[in-house]
XYZ file of C-alpha atoms in Angstrom:
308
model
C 0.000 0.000 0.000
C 0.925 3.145 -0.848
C 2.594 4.832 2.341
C 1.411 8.752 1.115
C -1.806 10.656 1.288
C -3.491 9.706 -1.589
C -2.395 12.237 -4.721
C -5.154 10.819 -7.380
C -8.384 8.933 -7.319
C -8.170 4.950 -8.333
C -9.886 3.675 -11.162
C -12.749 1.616 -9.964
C -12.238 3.038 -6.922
C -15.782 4.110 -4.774
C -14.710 7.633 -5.859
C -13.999 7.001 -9.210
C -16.730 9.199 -11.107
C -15.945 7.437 -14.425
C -16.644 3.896 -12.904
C -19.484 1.674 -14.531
C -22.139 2.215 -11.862
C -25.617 2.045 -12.801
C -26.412 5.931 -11.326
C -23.013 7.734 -12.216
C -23.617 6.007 -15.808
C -27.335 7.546 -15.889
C -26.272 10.898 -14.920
C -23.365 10.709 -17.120
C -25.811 9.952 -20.229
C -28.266 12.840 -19.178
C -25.760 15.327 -19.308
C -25.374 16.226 -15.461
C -22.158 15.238 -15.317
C -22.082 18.254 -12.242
C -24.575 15.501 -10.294
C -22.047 12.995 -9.502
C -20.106 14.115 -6.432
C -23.662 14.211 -5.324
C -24.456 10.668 -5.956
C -21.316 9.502 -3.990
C -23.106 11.485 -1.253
C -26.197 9.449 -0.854
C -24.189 6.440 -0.686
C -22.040 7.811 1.984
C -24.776 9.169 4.142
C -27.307 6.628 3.556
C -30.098 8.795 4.555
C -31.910 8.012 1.651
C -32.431 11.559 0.439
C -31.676 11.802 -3.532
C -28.603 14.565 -2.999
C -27.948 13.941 -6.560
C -31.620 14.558 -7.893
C -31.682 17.760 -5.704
C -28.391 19.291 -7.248
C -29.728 18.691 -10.641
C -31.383 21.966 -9.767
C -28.009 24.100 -9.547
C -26.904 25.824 -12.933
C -23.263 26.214 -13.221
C -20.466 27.560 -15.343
C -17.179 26.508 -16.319
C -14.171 27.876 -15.078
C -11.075 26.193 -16.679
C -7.150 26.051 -17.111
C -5.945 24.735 -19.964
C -7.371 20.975 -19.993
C -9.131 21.358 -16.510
C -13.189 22.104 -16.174
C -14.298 23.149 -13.017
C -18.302 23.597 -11.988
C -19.078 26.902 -10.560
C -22.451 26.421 -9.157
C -25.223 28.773 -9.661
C -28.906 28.985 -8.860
C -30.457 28.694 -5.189
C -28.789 25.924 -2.590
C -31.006 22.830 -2.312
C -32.646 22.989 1.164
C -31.769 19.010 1.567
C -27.914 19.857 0.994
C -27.425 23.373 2.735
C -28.812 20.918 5.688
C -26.316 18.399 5.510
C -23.642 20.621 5.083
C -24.227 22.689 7.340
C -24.914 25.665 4.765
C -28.527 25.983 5.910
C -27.378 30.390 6.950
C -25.422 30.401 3.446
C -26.412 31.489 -0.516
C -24.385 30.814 -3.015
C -22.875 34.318 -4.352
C -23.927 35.866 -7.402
C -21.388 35.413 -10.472
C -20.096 38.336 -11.004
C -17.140 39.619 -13.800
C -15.286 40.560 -10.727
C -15.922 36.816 -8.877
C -15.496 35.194 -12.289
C -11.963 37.090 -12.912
C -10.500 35.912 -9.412
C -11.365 32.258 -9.540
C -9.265 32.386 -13.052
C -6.205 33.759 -11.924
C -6.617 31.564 -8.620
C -6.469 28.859 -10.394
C -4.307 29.924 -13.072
C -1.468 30.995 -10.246
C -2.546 27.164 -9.176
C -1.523 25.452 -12.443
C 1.461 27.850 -13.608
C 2.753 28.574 -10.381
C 2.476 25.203 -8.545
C 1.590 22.270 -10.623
C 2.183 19.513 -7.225
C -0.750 21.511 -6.426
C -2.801 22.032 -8.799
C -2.594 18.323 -9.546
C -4.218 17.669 -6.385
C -6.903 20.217 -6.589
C -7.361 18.844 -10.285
C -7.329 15.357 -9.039
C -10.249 15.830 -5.812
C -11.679 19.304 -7.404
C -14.827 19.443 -9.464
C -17.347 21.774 -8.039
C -16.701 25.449 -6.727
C -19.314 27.004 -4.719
C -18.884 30.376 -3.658
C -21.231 31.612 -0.842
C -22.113 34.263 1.416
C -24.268 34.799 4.371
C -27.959 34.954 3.727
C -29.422 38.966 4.155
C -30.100 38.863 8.083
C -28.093 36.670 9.339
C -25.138 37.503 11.519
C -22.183 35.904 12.469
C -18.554 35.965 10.930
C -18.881 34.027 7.636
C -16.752 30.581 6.521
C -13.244 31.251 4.806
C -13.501 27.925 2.876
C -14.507 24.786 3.937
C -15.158 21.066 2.312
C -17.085 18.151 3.758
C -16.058 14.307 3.597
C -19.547 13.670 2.612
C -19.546 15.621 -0.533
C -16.723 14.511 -2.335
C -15.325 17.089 -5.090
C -17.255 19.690 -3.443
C -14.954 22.937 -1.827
C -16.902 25.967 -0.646
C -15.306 29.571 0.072
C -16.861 33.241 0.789
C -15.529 36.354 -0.217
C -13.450 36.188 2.839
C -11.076 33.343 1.037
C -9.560 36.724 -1.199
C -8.487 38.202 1.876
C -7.997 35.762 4.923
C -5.053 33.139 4.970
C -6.334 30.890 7.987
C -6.237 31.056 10.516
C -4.973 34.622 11.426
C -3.407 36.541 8.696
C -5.875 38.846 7.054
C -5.283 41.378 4.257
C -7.187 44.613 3.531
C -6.613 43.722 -0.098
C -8.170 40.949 -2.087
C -5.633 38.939 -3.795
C -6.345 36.105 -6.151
C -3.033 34.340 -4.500
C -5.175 34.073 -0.825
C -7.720 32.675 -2.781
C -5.364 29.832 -4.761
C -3.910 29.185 -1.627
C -7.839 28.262 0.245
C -8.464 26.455 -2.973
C -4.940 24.748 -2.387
C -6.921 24.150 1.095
C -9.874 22.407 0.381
C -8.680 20.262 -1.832
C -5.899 18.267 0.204
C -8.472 18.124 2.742
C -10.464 16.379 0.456
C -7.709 14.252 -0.950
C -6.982 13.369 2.984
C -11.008 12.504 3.393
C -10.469 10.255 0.487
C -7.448 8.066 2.052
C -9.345 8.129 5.027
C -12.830 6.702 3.818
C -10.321 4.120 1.343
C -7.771 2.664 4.375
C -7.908 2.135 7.918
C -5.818 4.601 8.606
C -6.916 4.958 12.595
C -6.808 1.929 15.034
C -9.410 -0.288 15.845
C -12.155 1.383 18.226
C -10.830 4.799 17.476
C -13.161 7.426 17.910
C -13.188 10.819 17.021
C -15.969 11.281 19.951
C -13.831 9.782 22.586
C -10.318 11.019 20.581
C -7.026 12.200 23.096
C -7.683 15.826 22.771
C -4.097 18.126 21.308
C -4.284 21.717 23.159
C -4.081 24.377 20.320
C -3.128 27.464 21.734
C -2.773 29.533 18.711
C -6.624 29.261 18.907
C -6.635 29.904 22.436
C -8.155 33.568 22.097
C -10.913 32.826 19.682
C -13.218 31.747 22.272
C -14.343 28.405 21.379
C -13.949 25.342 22.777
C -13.931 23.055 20.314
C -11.290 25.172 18.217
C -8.924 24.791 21.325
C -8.388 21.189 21.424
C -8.473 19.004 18.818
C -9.105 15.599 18.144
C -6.223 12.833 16.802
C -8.218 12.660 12.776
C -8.536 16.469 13.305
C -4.496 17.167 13.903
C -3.690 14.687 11.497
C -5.718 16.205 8.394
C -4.598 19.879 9.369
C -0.923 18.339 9.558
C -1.324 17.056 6.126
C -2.652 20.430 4.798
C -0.321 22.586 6.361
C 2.357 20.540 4.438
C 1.006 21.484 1.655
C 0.083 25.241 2.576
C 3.746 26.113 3.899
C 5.593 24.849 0.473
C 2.548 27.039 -1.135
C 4.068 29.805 1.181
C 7.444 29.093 0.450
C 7.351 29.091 -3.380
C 5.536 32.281 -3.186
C 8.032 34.233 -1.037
C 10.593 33.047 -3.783
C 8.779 34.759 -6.472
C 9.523 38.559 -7.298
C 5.405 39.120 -8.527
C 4.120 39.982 -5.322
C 2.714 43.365 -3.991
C 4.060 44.312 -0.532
C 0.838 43.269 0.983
C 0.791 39.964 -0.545
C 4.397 39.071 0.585
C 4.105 40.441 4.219
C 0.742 38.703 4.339
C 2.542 35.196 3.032
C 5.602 36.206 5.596
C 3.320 36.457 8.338
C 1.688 33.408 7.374
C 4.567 31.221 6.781
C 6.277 32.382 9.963
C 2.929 31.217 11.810
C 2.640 28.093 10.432
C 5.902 26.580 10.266
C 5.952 26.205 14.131
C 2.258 24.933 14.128
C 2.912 21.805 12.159
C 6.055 20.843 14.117
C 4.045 20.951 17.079
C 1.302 18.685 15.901
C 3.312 16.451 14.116
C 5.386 15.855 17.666
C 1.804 15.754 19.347
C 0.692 12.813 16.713
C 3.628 11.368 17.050
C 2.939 10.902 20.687
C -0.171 9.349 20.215
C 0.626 6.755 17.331
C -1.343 4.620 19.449
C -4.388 5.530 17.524
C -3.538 4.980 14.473
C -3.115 1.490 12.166
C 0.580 0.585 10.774
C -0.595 1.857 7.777
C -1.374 5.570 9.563
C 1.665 5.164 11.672
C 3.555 4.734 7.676
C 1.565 8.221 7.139
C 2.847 9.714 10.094
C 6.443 8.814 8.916
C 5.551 10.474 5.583
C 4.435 13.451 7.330
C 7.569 13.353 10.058
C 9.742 13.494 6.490
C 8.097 16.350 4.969
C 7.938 18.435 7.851
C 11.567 18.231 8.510
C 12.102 19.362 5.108
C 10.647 22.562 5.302
């Protein structure tokens, strides 16, 4: 087995979107290709709802790089998804020429910029939705977020242009912020994906009864749950933050940047590099919960950490 986070989907794998299943195939020959992340959905919440049926309702619009098609969803949030995602205060955004330019040049910087990348977010990327709060409702909206039961799905606010999580925030919009939440999403998704594919934690683990790791760089924000963190929890935002802080790194190489972009990615960088050596020692110290296989992961890990 392979001993790294998974970097591409398996053909005939459960997530395989091409695979000769009797409901991919159907949407596939009605043209709502944009349905199938949805169909992997029902099967992994076995609620019985039709997700799939339901997000036949969303329009959408392509948003490509060369050879890459992404969905940007359009049209009103099915009531029966917002729920399960926990989008139930969101709307998606209206596309704008403005919107439309910055996911572009996101993903553009993505593919040009940082290919190891942008093959991931290629590879576990097919739908974009872009919310905002609904009129009324208050509360400090999402940066981005992605759920293990939508596959392919990532979802970011207006927010993802200025905010590189979890406490660097720019007065500027930058398209770079937003490749790097895209960057974001997606390796959490490619993590959900190893996860739901391998035992990768021990026998009995659960993430209700997880060894809790003390975050103090949340320590001001006031809630609990952001505080302490559970073993799965650490070990997906290890894996990320891999990924984010050679994001980081190639960046402050580059001589494109404005002065706000590059202090923002300074301050960013600086943040995070002593974040991830502290979980990764914190994982390390409770390999208990994880299978040989996740204890191989955490070796991974261990390796690229010490390389950055």
């Amino acid at each position: 087995m392979n001993t790294t986070i998974a970097t591409s989907v398996p053909a005939g794998s459960f997530f395989d979107l091409g695979r000769k299943d009797p409901e991919l195939l159907r949407l596939r020959e009605e043209g709502a290709e944009s349905a199938l992340p949805f169909a992997l959905m029902e099967r992994l919440i076995k609620s019985g709802t039709p997700y799939a049926q339901h997000a036949r309702s969303l329009r959408s619009e392509n948003v490509t790089v060369p050879g890459v098609a992404f969905d940007w969803f359009d049209a009103q949030l099915p009531g029966e998804i917002a729920n399960e995602i926990n989008l139930t205060n969101y709307e998606i955004a209206e596309h704008t020429d403005d919107r439309r330019a910055a996911l572009s040049e996101a993903l553009d910087r993505l593919s040009l910029v940082h290919p190891e990348g942008f093959a991931r977010v290629r590879e576990f990327v097919r739908g974009l939705l872009w919310v905002g709060l609904k009129p009324g409702v208050r509360g400090s909206s999402l940066i981005s977020s992605s759920d293990p039961a939508l596959p392919y799905i990532v979802v970011f606010s207006d927010k993802a242009r200025h905010h590189i999580p979890p406490n660097t925030v720019s007065p500027e919009p930058s398209p770079r912020f937003l490749a790097e939440n895209l960057l974001h999403e997606g390796t959490h998704q490619s993590i959900s994906f190893h996860v739901l594919q391998h035992q990768v934690f021990a026998d009995g683990y659960s993430s209700k009864e997880s060894p809790k790791i003390e975050i103090k760089w949340r320590a001001g924000q006031g809630v609990a749950r952001n505080q302490f963190w559970e073993v799965d929890r650490a070990f997906h935002a290890t894996g990320v933050y891999n990924q984010l802080l050679r994001f980081r790194r190639t960046e402050l190489d580059r001589d494109d940047l404005t002065a706000n972009e590059r202090a923002c990615f300074e301050a960013a960088y600086d943040e995070g590099l002593p974040a991830v050596r502290y979980l990764m020692r914190e994982l390390e110290l409770l390999s208990e919960n994880f299978t040989p296989h996740g204890v191989e992961l955490l070796a991974d890990l261990r390796q690229q950490t010490d390389q950055l």
